[in-house]
DNA sequence: TTAAAGTCTTGACATATGTCAAGCGTTTTC
DNA sequence: GAAAACGCTTGACATATGTCAAGACTTTAA
């Protein structure tokens, strides 16, 4: 599992064999089965997770008990409640394994140490932050400026793997519509 | 105007008189009247704006010509198309003055220089990035998990100044509803 | 292997929100 | 100061989407 992370990091930064070896020992392997909750609202997020295999869902639950998915993360992506993690304050979101997962996680203390000590690690963090922010900006704009049918098309075009890999119920919770509406609209494409 | 920025920076970082003087000369004053477009889709964003006075709207236009506002920014806030700016690629959003504005702007070149040379400036940028990301995450979650009435209440609770300061049409475009629906729902509170 | 749980689809109906139009008051502009 | 533009509210109606229920199919777990 560590090998995947090593590859991921060197891909991003070019060859830097020295500092990679500083970083890797701080990660801990974690195998979690489908349905495992890694974080709940009110809880302080202590880890950043790197996905070696599987899929994580970040979501909230509304007053009627419906889930709204903010984002799905898959292989070679990083997941955490960034703001809650950085400030060590309670989260407002759930993080759940929607498939069996092989994960690597790094603890808050190690993370802070590394960003301070290893510039390349800080650079990766900044990169992740900027990309995450950009994705979330896109997410707001698609949610507000596209109707349900166009959001489905958007998802098929931009995240075809997510579309085919997850259940309709999960996809619907990401698109902000009911599973029934998703079924009906898909037949119109 | 520069004095406001100086105050803003020292408030954030404590006293650091030396480096502030390195930063300030890179900013340029800009007065823009209501309606001025600072950025359009397809255009590469060359500046980061600091608002001394006024209000900026970041929005997109959908296929029917309707505006969807992603965010409003007011006094002492920073506005830019972060991702497009950092990567110098075309934006997908508009940035517009919805009031007469007094702004300070810093050019891409200066910005890169300063983040590389002045750690405190890089720290402010990281802070802004994290807060912006967090706000946008909240925005996704309120859009998908709250109905229109609860989104109005959310806005009144969390951004009362925005609510009273801007037109119903603008507020509605932020909430993802029509101006008529906003009128009707407000009477239910 | 079988029971239980979950998934997808479809129908009937309910509801929230949008659209268009009109009226009226306020603000802006020449 | 008059004309034009704009902003808010309300009504009538259209439409998109949600909710609930049922049936067929598939996957999971004992």
JSON list of C-alpha atoms in Angstrom, two decimals, chain B residues 2-174:
[
{"chain": "B", "resi": 2, "resn": "UNK", "atom": "CA", "xyz": [-3.53, 51.33, 1.85]},
{"chain": "B", "resi": 3, "resn": "UNK", "atom": "CA", "xyz": [-3.91, 51.99, 5.56]},
{"chain": "B", "resi": 4, "resn": "UNK", "atom": "CA", "xyz": [-6.93, 49.69, 5.67]},
{"chain": "B", "resi": 5, "resn": "UNK", "atom": "CA", "xyz": [-4.92, 46.87, 4.14]},
{"chain": "B", "resi": 6, "resn": "UNK", "atom": "CA", "xyz": [-2.03, 47.46, 6.50]},
{"chain": "B", "resi": 7, "resn": "UNK", "atom": "CA", "xyz": [-4.41, 47.24, 9.43]},
{"chain": "B", "resi": 8, "resn": "UNK", "atom": "CA", "xyz": [-5.99, 44.09, 8.01]},
{"chain": "B", "resi": 9, "resn": "UNK", "atom": "CA", "xyz": [-2.64, 42.37, 7.65]},
{"chain": "B", "resi": 10, "resn": "UNK", "atom": "CA", "xyz": [-1.33, 43.31, 11.07]},
{"chain": "B", "resi": 11, "resn": "UNK", "atom": "CA", "xyz": [-4.62, 42.19, 12.64]},
{"chain": "B", "resi": 12, "resn": "UNK", "atom": "CA", "xyz": [-4.12, 38.79, 11.13]},
{"chain": "B", "resi": 13, "resn": "UNK", "atom": "CA", "xyz": [-0.47, 38.26, 11.90]},
{"chain": "B", "resi": 14, "resn": "UNK", "atom": "CA", "xyz": [0.23, 40.38, 14.93]},
{"chain": "B", "resi": 15, "resn": "UNK", "atom": "CA", "xyz": [2.87, 43.08, 14.65]},
{"chain": "B", "resi": 16, "resn": "UNK", "atom": "CA", "xyz": [5.33, 42.59, 11.84]},
{"chain": "B", "resi": 17, "resn": "UNK", "atom": "CA", "xyz": [6.21, 46.10, 10.75]},
{"chain": "B", "resi": 18, "resn": "UNK", "atom": "CA", "xyz": [9.21, 45.01, 8.68]},
{"chain": "B", "resi": 19, "resn": "UNK", "atom": "CA", "xyz": [7.55, 42.74, 6.19]},
{"chain": "B", "resi": 20, "resn": "UNK", "atom": "CA", "xyz": [4.33, 44.73, 5.84]},
{"chain": "B", "resi": 21, "resn": "UNK", "atom": "CA", "xyz": [6.34, 47.46, 4.17]},
{"chain": "B", "resi": 22, "resn": "UNK", "atom": "CA", "xyz": [7.63, 44.90, 1.70]},
{"chain": "B", "resi": 23, "resn": "UNK", "atom": "CA", "xyz": [4.10, 43.91, 0.78]},
{"chain": "B", "resi": 24, "resn": "UNK", "atom": "CA", "xyz": [2.14, 47.14, 0.53]},
{"chain": "B", "resi": 25, "resn": "UNK", "atom": "CA", "xyz": [3.94, 48.78, -2.42]},
{"chain": "B", "resi": 26, "resn": "UNK", "atom": "CA", "xyz": [2.79, 45.95, -4.66]},
{"chain": "B", "resi": 27, "resn": "UNK", "atom": "CA", "xyz": [-0.82, 47.01, -4.33]},
{"chain": "B", "resi": 28, "resn": "UNK", "atom": "CA", "xyz": [-2.52, 49.43, -6.66]},
{"chain": "B", "resi": 29, "resn": "UNK", "atom": "CA", "xyz": [-5.59, 51.52, -5.83]},
{"chain": "B", "resi": 30, "resn": "UNK", "atom": "CA", "xyz": [-8.67, 51.11, -7.98]},
{"chain": "B", "resi": 31, "resn": "UNK", "atom": "CA", "xyz": [-12.01, 52.89, -7.83]},
{"chain": "B", "resi": 32, "resn": "UNK", "atom": "CA", "xyz": [-14.79, 51.20, -9.75]},
{"chain": "B", "resi": 33, "resn": "UNK", "atom": "CA", "xyz": [-18.40, 52.18, -10.08]},
{"chain": "B", "resi": 34, "resn": "UNK", "atom": "CA", "xyz": [-21.41, 49.95, -9.63]},
{"chain": "B", "resi": 35, "resn": "UNK", "atom": "CA", "xyz": [-21.76, 47.49, -12.48]},
{"chain": "B", "resi": 36, "resn": "UNK", "atom": "CA", "xyz": [-18.09, 47.33, -13.44]},
{"chain": "B", "resi": 37, "resn": "UNK", "atom": "CA", "xyz": [-16.95, 43.87, -14.52]},
{"chain": "B", "resi": 38, "resn": "UNK", "atom": "CA", "xyz": [-13.56, 42.89, -13.11]},
{"chain": "B", "resi": 39, "resn": "UNK", "atom": "CA", "xyz": [-13.54, 39.47, -14.75]},
{"chain": "B", "resi": 40, "resn": "UNK", "atom": "CA", "xyz": [-15.50, 37.58, -17.40]},
{"chain": "B", "resi": 41, "resn": "UNK", "atom": "CA", "xyz": [-15.67, 33.90, -18.37]},
{"chain": "B", "resi": 42, "resn": "UNK", "atom": "CA", "xyz": [-12.88, 33.05, -20.79]},
{"chain": "B", "resi": 43, "resn": "UNK", "atom": "CA", "xyz": [-10.66, 35.78, -19.43]},
{"chain": "B", "resi": 44, "resn": "UNK", "atom": "CA", "xyz": [-7.55, 35.02, -17.37]},
{"chain": "B", "resi": 45, "resn": "UNK", "atom": "CA", "xyz": [-7.69, 36.61, -13.93]},
{"chain": "B", "resi": 46, "resn": "UNK", "atom": "CA", "xyz": [-4.57, 38.69, -13.44]},
{"chain": "B", "resi": 47, "resn": "UNK", "atom": "CA", "xyz": [-5.31, 40.22, -10.04]},
{"chain": "B", "resi": 48, "resn": "UNK", "atom": "CA", "xyz": [-6.28, 39.51, -6.50]},
{"chain": "B", "resi": 49, "resn": "UNK", "atom": "CA", "xyz": [-8.60, 42.21, -5.17]},
{"chain": "B", "resi": 50, "resn": "UNK", "atom": "CA", "xyz": [-8.82, 43.45, -1.61]},
{"chain": "B", "resi": 51, "resn": "UNK", "atom": "CA", "xyz": [-12.05, 45.31, -0.86]},
{"chain": "B", "resi": 52, "resn": "UNK", "atom": "CA", "xyz": [-11.62, 48.55, 1.05]},
{"chain": "B", "resi": 53, "resn": "UNK", "atom": "CA", "xyz": [-15.21, 49.60, 0.44]},
{"chain": "B", "resi": 54, "resn": "UNK", "atom": "CA", "xyz": [-18.08, 48.13, -1.55]},
{"chain": "B", "resi": 55, "resn": "UNK", "atom": "CA", "xyz": [-19.29, 44.70, -2.56]},
{"chain": "B", "resi": 56, "resn": "UNK", "atom": "CA", "xyz": [-18.25, 42.23, -5.25]},
{"chain": "B", "resi": 57, "resn": "UNK", "atom": "CA", "xyz": [-20.41, 39.48, -6.73]},
{"chain": "B", "resi": 58, "resn": "UNK", "atom": "CA", "xyz": [-18.94, 36.28, -8.18]},
{"chain": "B", "resi": 59, "resn": "UNK", "atom": "CA", "xyz": [-21.45, 34.59, -10.45]},
{"chain": "B", "resi": 60, "resn": "UNK", "atom": "CA", "xyz": [-22.14, 32.49, -13.53]},
{"chain": "B", "resi": 61, "resn": "UNK", "atom": "CA", "xyz": [-24.88, 32.77, -16.16]},
{"chain": "B", "resi": 62, "resn": "UNK", "atom": "CA", "xyz": [-26.91, 29.70, -17.11]},
{"chain": "B", "resi": 63, "resn": "UNK", "atom": "CA", "xyz": [-28.32, 28.65, -20.48]},
{"chain": "B", "resi": 64, "resn": "UNK", "atom": "CA", "xyz": [-31.50, 30.67, -19.90]},
{"chain": "B", "resi": 65, "resn": "UNK", "atom": "CA", "xyz": [-29.56, 33.81, -19.08]},
{"chain": "B", "resi": 66, "resn": "UNK", "atom": "CA", "xyz": [-30.18, 33.61, -15.34]},
{"chain": "B", "resi": 67, "resn": "UNK", "atom": "CA", "xyz": [-27.42, 34.64, -12.98]},
{"chain": "B", "resi": 68, "resn": "UNK", "atom": "CA", "xyz": [-26.34, 32.31, -10.15]},
{"chain": "B", "resi": 69, "resn": "UNK", "atom": "CA", "xyz": [-24.24, 33.97, -7.50]},
{"chain": "B", "resi": 70, "resn": "UNK", "atom": "CA", "xyz": [-21.59, 31.81, -5.89]},
{"chain": "B", "resi": 71, "resn": "UNK", "atom": "CA", "xyz": [-20.45, 34.40, -3.38]},
{"chain": "B", "resi": 72, "resn": "UNK", "atom": "CA", "xyz": [-20.60, 38.02, -2.30]},
{"chain": "B", "resi": 73, "resn": "UNK", "atom": "CA", "xyz": [-17.51, 39.69, -0.87]},
{"chain": "B", "resi": 74, "resn": "UNK", "atom": "CA", "xyz": [-17.47, 42.88, 1.21]},
{"chain": "B", "resi": 75, "resn": "UNK", "atom": "CA", "xyz": [-15.08, 45.16, 3.13]},
{"chain": "B", "resi": 76, "resn": "UNK", "atom": "CA", "xyz": [-11.79, 43.59, 4.20]},
{"chain": "B", "resi": 77, "resn": "UNK", "atom": "CA", "xyz": [-12.31, 40.48, 2.11]},
{"chain": "B", "resi": 78, "resn": "UNK", "atom": "CA", "xyz": [-10.21, 39.15, -0.76]},
{"chain": "B", "resi": 79, "resn": "UNK", "atom": "CA", "xyz": [-11.68, 38.24, -4.12]},
{"chain": "B", "resi": 80, "resn": "UNK", "atom": "CA", "xyz": [-10.26, 36.45, -7.14]},
{"chain": "B", "resi": 81, "resn": "UNK", "atom": "CA", "xyz": [-10.80, 33.41, -9.29]},
{"chain": "B", "resi": 82, "resn": "UNK", "atom": "CA", "xyz": [-8.24, 31.54, -7.19]},
{"chain": "B", "resi": 83, "resn": "UNK", "atom": "CA", "xyz": [-7.71, 28.51, -9.38]},
{"chain": "B", "resi": 84, "resn": "UNK", "atom": "CA", "xyz": [-7.66, 30.40, -12.64]},
{"chain": "B", "resi": 85, "resn": "UNK", "atom": "CA", "xyz": [-5.38, 32.99, -11.10]},
{"chain": "B", "resi": 86, "resn": "UNK", "atom": "CA", "xyz": [-2.87, 30.48, -9.71]},
{"chain": "B", "resi": 87, "resn": "UNK", "atom": "CA", "xyz": [-2.74, 28.54, -12.95]},
{"chain": "B", "resi": 88, "resn": "UNK", "atom": "CA", "xyz": [-3.28, 31.52, -15.24]},
{"chain": "B", "resi": 89, "resn": "UNK", "atom": "CA", "xyz": [-6.05, 29.78, -17.10]},
{"chain": "B", "resi": 90, "resn": "UNK", "atom": "CA", "xyz": [-9.40, 31.21, -18.28]},
{"chain": "B", "resi": 91, "resn": "UNK", "atom": "CA", "xyz": [-12.09, 31.74, -15.69]},
{"chain": "B", "resi": 92, "resn": "UNK", "atom": "CA", "xyz": [-15.61, 30.35, -15.87]},
{"chain": "B", "resi": 93, "resn": "UNK", "atom": "CA", "xyz": [-17.04, 33.07, -13.65]},
{"chain": "B", "resi": 94, "resn": "UNK", "atom": "CA", "xyz": [-17.88, 36.77, -13.66]},
{"chain": "B", "resi": 95, "resn": "UNK", "atom": "CA", "xyz": [-16.71, 39.17, -10.96]},
{"chain": "B", "resi": 96, "resn": "UNK", "atom": "CA", "xyz": [-18.78, 42.36, -10.79]},
{"chain": "B", "resi": 97, "resn": "UNK", "atom": "CA", "xyz": [-19.05, 45.41, -8.55]},
{"chain": "B", "resi": 98, "resn": "UNK", "atom": "CA", "xyz": [-22.60, 45.45, -7.23]},
{"chain": "B", "resi": 99, "resn": "UNK", "atom": "CA", "xyz": [-21.85, 48.72, -5.43]},
{"chain": "B", "resi": 100, "resn": "UNK", "atom": "CA", "xyz": [-19.36, 51.48, -6.08]},
{"chain": "B", "resi": 101, "resn": "UNK", "atom": "CA", "xyz": [-16.07, 50.06, -4.85]},
{"chain": "B", "resi": 102, "resn": "UNK", "atom": "CA", "xyz": [-12.72, 51.15, -3.53]},
{"chain": "B", "resi": 103, "resn": "UNK", "atom": "CA", "xyz": [-10.33, 48.32, -4.18]},
{"chain": "B", "resi": 104, "resn": "UNK", "atom": "CA", "xyz": [-6.68, 47.42, -3.89]},
{"chain": "B", "resi": 105, "resn": "UNK", "atom": "CA", "xyz": [-5.34, 44.95, -6.39]},
{"chain": "B", "resi": 106, "resn": "UNK", "atom": "CA", "xyz": [-2.11, 43.01, -6.70]},
{"chain": "B", "resi": 107, "resn": "UNK", "atom": "CA", "xyz": [-0.85, 41.59, -9.97]},
{"chain": "B", "resi": 108, "resn": "UNK", "atom": "CA", "xyz": [-0.10, 37.89, -10.50]},
{"chain": "B", "resi": 109, "resn": "UNK", "atom": "CA", "xyz": [3.63, 38.49, -10.86]},
{"chain": "B", "resi": 110, "resn": "UNK", "atom": "CA", "xyz": [3.87, 40.44, -7.61]},
{"chain": "B", "resi": 111, "resn": "UNK", "atom": "CA", "xyz": [1.70, 37.92, -5.85]},
{"chain": "B", "resi": 112, "resn": "UNK", "atom": "CA", "xyz": [3.92, 34.99, -6.80]},
{"chain": "B", "resi": 113, "resn": "UNK", "atom": "CA", "xyz": [7.01, 36.95, -5.79]},
{"chain": "B", "resi": 114, "resn": "UNK", "atom": "CA", "xyz": [5.59, 37.78, -2.40]},
{"chain": "B", "resi": 115, "resn": "UNK", "atom": "CA", "xyz": [4.32, 34.30, -1.54]},
{"chain": "B", "resi": 116, "resn": "UNK", "atom": "CA", "xyz": [7.78, 32.98, -2.38]},
{"chain": "B", "resi": 117, "resn": "UNK", "atom": "CA", "xyz": [9.71, 35.69, -0.56]},
{"chain": "B", "resi": 118, "resn": "UNK", "atom": "CA", "xyz": [7.56, 36.63, 2.43]},
{"chain": "B", "resi": 119, "resn": "UNK", "atom": "CA", "xyz": [6.47, 33.69, 4.60]},
{"chain": "B", "resi": 120, "resn": "UNK", "atom": "CA", "xyz": [3.87, 35.81, 6.39]},
{"chain": "B", "resi": 121, "resn": "UNK", "atom": "CA", "xyz": [2.26, 36.68, 3.08]},
{"chain": "B", "resi": 122, "resn": "UNK", "atom": "CA", "xyz": [2.20, 33.00, 2.13]},
{"chain": "B", "resi": 123, "resn": "UNK", "atom": "CA", "xyz": [0.60, 32.28, 5.49]},
{"chain": "B", "resi": 124, "resn": "UNK", "atom": "CA", "xyz": [-2.17, 34.82, 4.82]},
{"chain": "B", "resi": 125, "resn": "UNK", "atom": "CA", "xyz": [-2.78, 33.25, 1.45]},
{"chain": "B", "resi": 126, "resn": "UNK", "atom": "CA", "xyz": [-3.03, 29.79, 3.00]},
{"chain": "B", "resi": 127, "resn": "UNK", "atom": "CA", "xyz": [-5.44, 31.15, 5.59]},
{"chain": "B", "resi": 128, "resn": "UNK", "atom": "CA", "xyz": [-7.61, 32.75, 2.94]},
{"chain": "B", "resi": 129, "resn": "UNK", "atom": "CA", "xyz": [-7.57, 29.58, 0.90]},
{"chain": "B", "resi": 130, "resn": "UNK", "atom": "CA", "xyz": [-8.65, 27.43, 3.84]},
{"chain": "B", "resi": 131, "resn": "UNK", "atom": "CA", "xyz": [-11.41, 29.79, 4.89]},
{"chain": "B", "resi": 132, "resn": "UNK", "atom": "CA", "xyz": [-12.64, 30.14, 1.30]},
{"chain": "B", "resi": 133, "resn": "UNK", "atom": "CA", "xyz": [-12.69, 26.40, 0.88]},
{"chain": "B", "resi": 134, "resn": "UNK", "atom": "CA", "xyz": [-14.56, 25.95, 4.12]},
{"chain": "B", "resi": 135, "resn": "UNK", "atom": "CA", "xyz": [-17.15, 28.55, 3.12]},
{"chain": "B", "resi": 136, "resn": "UNK", "atom": "CA", "xyz": [-17.66, 26.88, -0.22]},
{"chain": "B", "resi": 137, "resn": "UNK", "atom": "CA", "xyz": [-18.08, 23.48, 1.45]},
{"chain": "B", "resi": 138, "resn": "UNK", "atom": "CA", "xyz": [-20.75, 25.03, 3.68]},
{"chain": "B", "resi": 139, "resn": "UNK", "atom": "CA", "xyz": [-22.33, 26.53, 0.61]},
{"chain": "B", "resi": 140, "resn": "UNK", "atom": "CA", "xyz": [-22.64, 23.15, -1.11]},
{"chain": "B", "resi": 141, "resn": "UNK", "atom": "CA", "xyz": [-24.10, 21.60, 2.00]},
{"chain": "B", "resi": 142, "resn": "UNK", "atom": "CA", "xyz": [-26.67, 24.34, 2.57]},
{"chain": "B", "resi": 143, "resn": "UNK", "atom": "CA", "xyz": [-27.69, 24.28, -1.09]},
{"chain": "B", "resi": 144, "resn": "UNK", "atom": "CA", "xyz": [-28.28, 20.53, -1.08]},
{"chain": "B", "resi": 145, "resn": "UNK", "atom": "CA", "xyz": [-29.54, 19.85, 2.42]},
{"chain": "B", "resi": 146, "resn": "UNK", "atom": "CA", "xyz": [-31.75, 22.87, 3.17]},
{"chain": "B", "resi": 147, "resn": "UNK", "atom": "CA", "xyz": [-35.00, 23.84, 1.43]},
{"chain": "B", "resi": 148, "resn": "UNK", "atom": "CA", "xyz": [-35.47, 27.39, 0.17]},
{"chain": "B", "resi": 149, "resn": "UNK", "atom": "CA", "xyz": [-37.04, 28.69, 3.38]},
{"chain": "B", "resi": 150, "resn": "UNK", "atom": "CA", "xyz": [-34.25, 27.31, 5.55]},
{"chain": "B", "resi": 151, "resn": "UNK", "atom": "CA", "xyz": [-31.64, 28.74, 3.20]},
{"chain": "B", "resi": 152, "resn": "UNK", "atom": "CA", "xyz": [-33.21, 32.18, 3.67]},
{"chain": "B", "resi": 153, "resn": "UNK", "atom": "CA", "xyz": [-33.12, 31.75, 7.45]},
{"chain": "B", "resi": 154, "resn": "UNK", "atom": "CA", "xyz": [-29.53, 30.54, 7.20]},
{"chain": "B", "resi": 155, "resn": "UNK", "atom": "CA", "xyz": [-28.58, 33.68, 5.29]},
{"chain": "B", "resi": 156, "resn": "UNK", "atom": "CA", "xyz": [-30.34, 35.95, 7.76]},
{"chain": "B", "resi": 157, "resn": "UNK", "atom": "CA", "xyz": [-28.55, 34.25, 10.64]},
{"chain": "B", "resi": 158, "resn": "UNK", "atom": "CA", "xyz": [-25.09, 34.00, 9.10]},
{"chain": "B", "resi": 159, "resn": "UNK", "atom": "CA", "xyz": [-24.88, 36.99, 6.79]},
{"chain": "B", "resi": 160, "resn": "UNK", "atom": "CA", "xyz": [-27.41, 39.57, 7.99]},
{"chain": "B", "resi": 161, "resn": "UNK", "atom": "CA", "xyz": [-25.43, 42.42, 6.44]},
{"chain": "B", "resi": 162, "resn": "UNK", "atom": "CA", "xyz": [-25.59, 40.85, 2.98]},
{"chain": "B", "resi": 163, "resn": "UNK", "atom": "CA", "xyz": [-29.31, 40.28, 3.43]},
{"chain": "B", "resi": 164, "resn": "UNK", "atom": "CA", "xyz": [-30.10, 43.93, 4.17]},
{"chain": "B", "resi": 165, "resn": "UNK", "atom": "CA", "xyz": [-27.52, 45.50, 1.93]},
{"chain": "B", "resi": 166, "resn": "UNK", "atom": "CA", "xyz": [-28.32, 43.95, -1.44]},
{"chain": "B", "resi": 167, "resn": "UNK", "atom": "CA", "xyz": [-31.38, 43.81, -3.69]},
{"chain": "B", "resi": 168, "resn": "UNK", "atom": "CA", "xyz": [-33.82, 40.90, -3.54]},
{"chain": "B", "resi": 169, "resn": "UNK", "atom": "CA", "xyz": [-32.82, 39.94, -7.02]},
{"chain": "B", "resi": 170, "resn": "UNK", "atom": "CA", "xyz": [-29.20, 39.49, -6.00]},
{"chain": "B", "resi": 171, "resn": "UNK", "atom": "CA", "xyz": [-30.10, 37.67, -2.80]},
{"chain": "B", "resi": 172, "resn": "UNK", "atom": "CA", "xyz": [-32.36, 35.33, -4.75]},
{"chain": "B", "resi": 173, "resn": "UNK", "atom": "CA", "xyz": [-29.57, 34.57, -7.23]},
{"chain": "B", "resi": 174, "resn": "UNK", "atom": "CA", "xyz": [-27.39, 33.60, -4.26]}
]
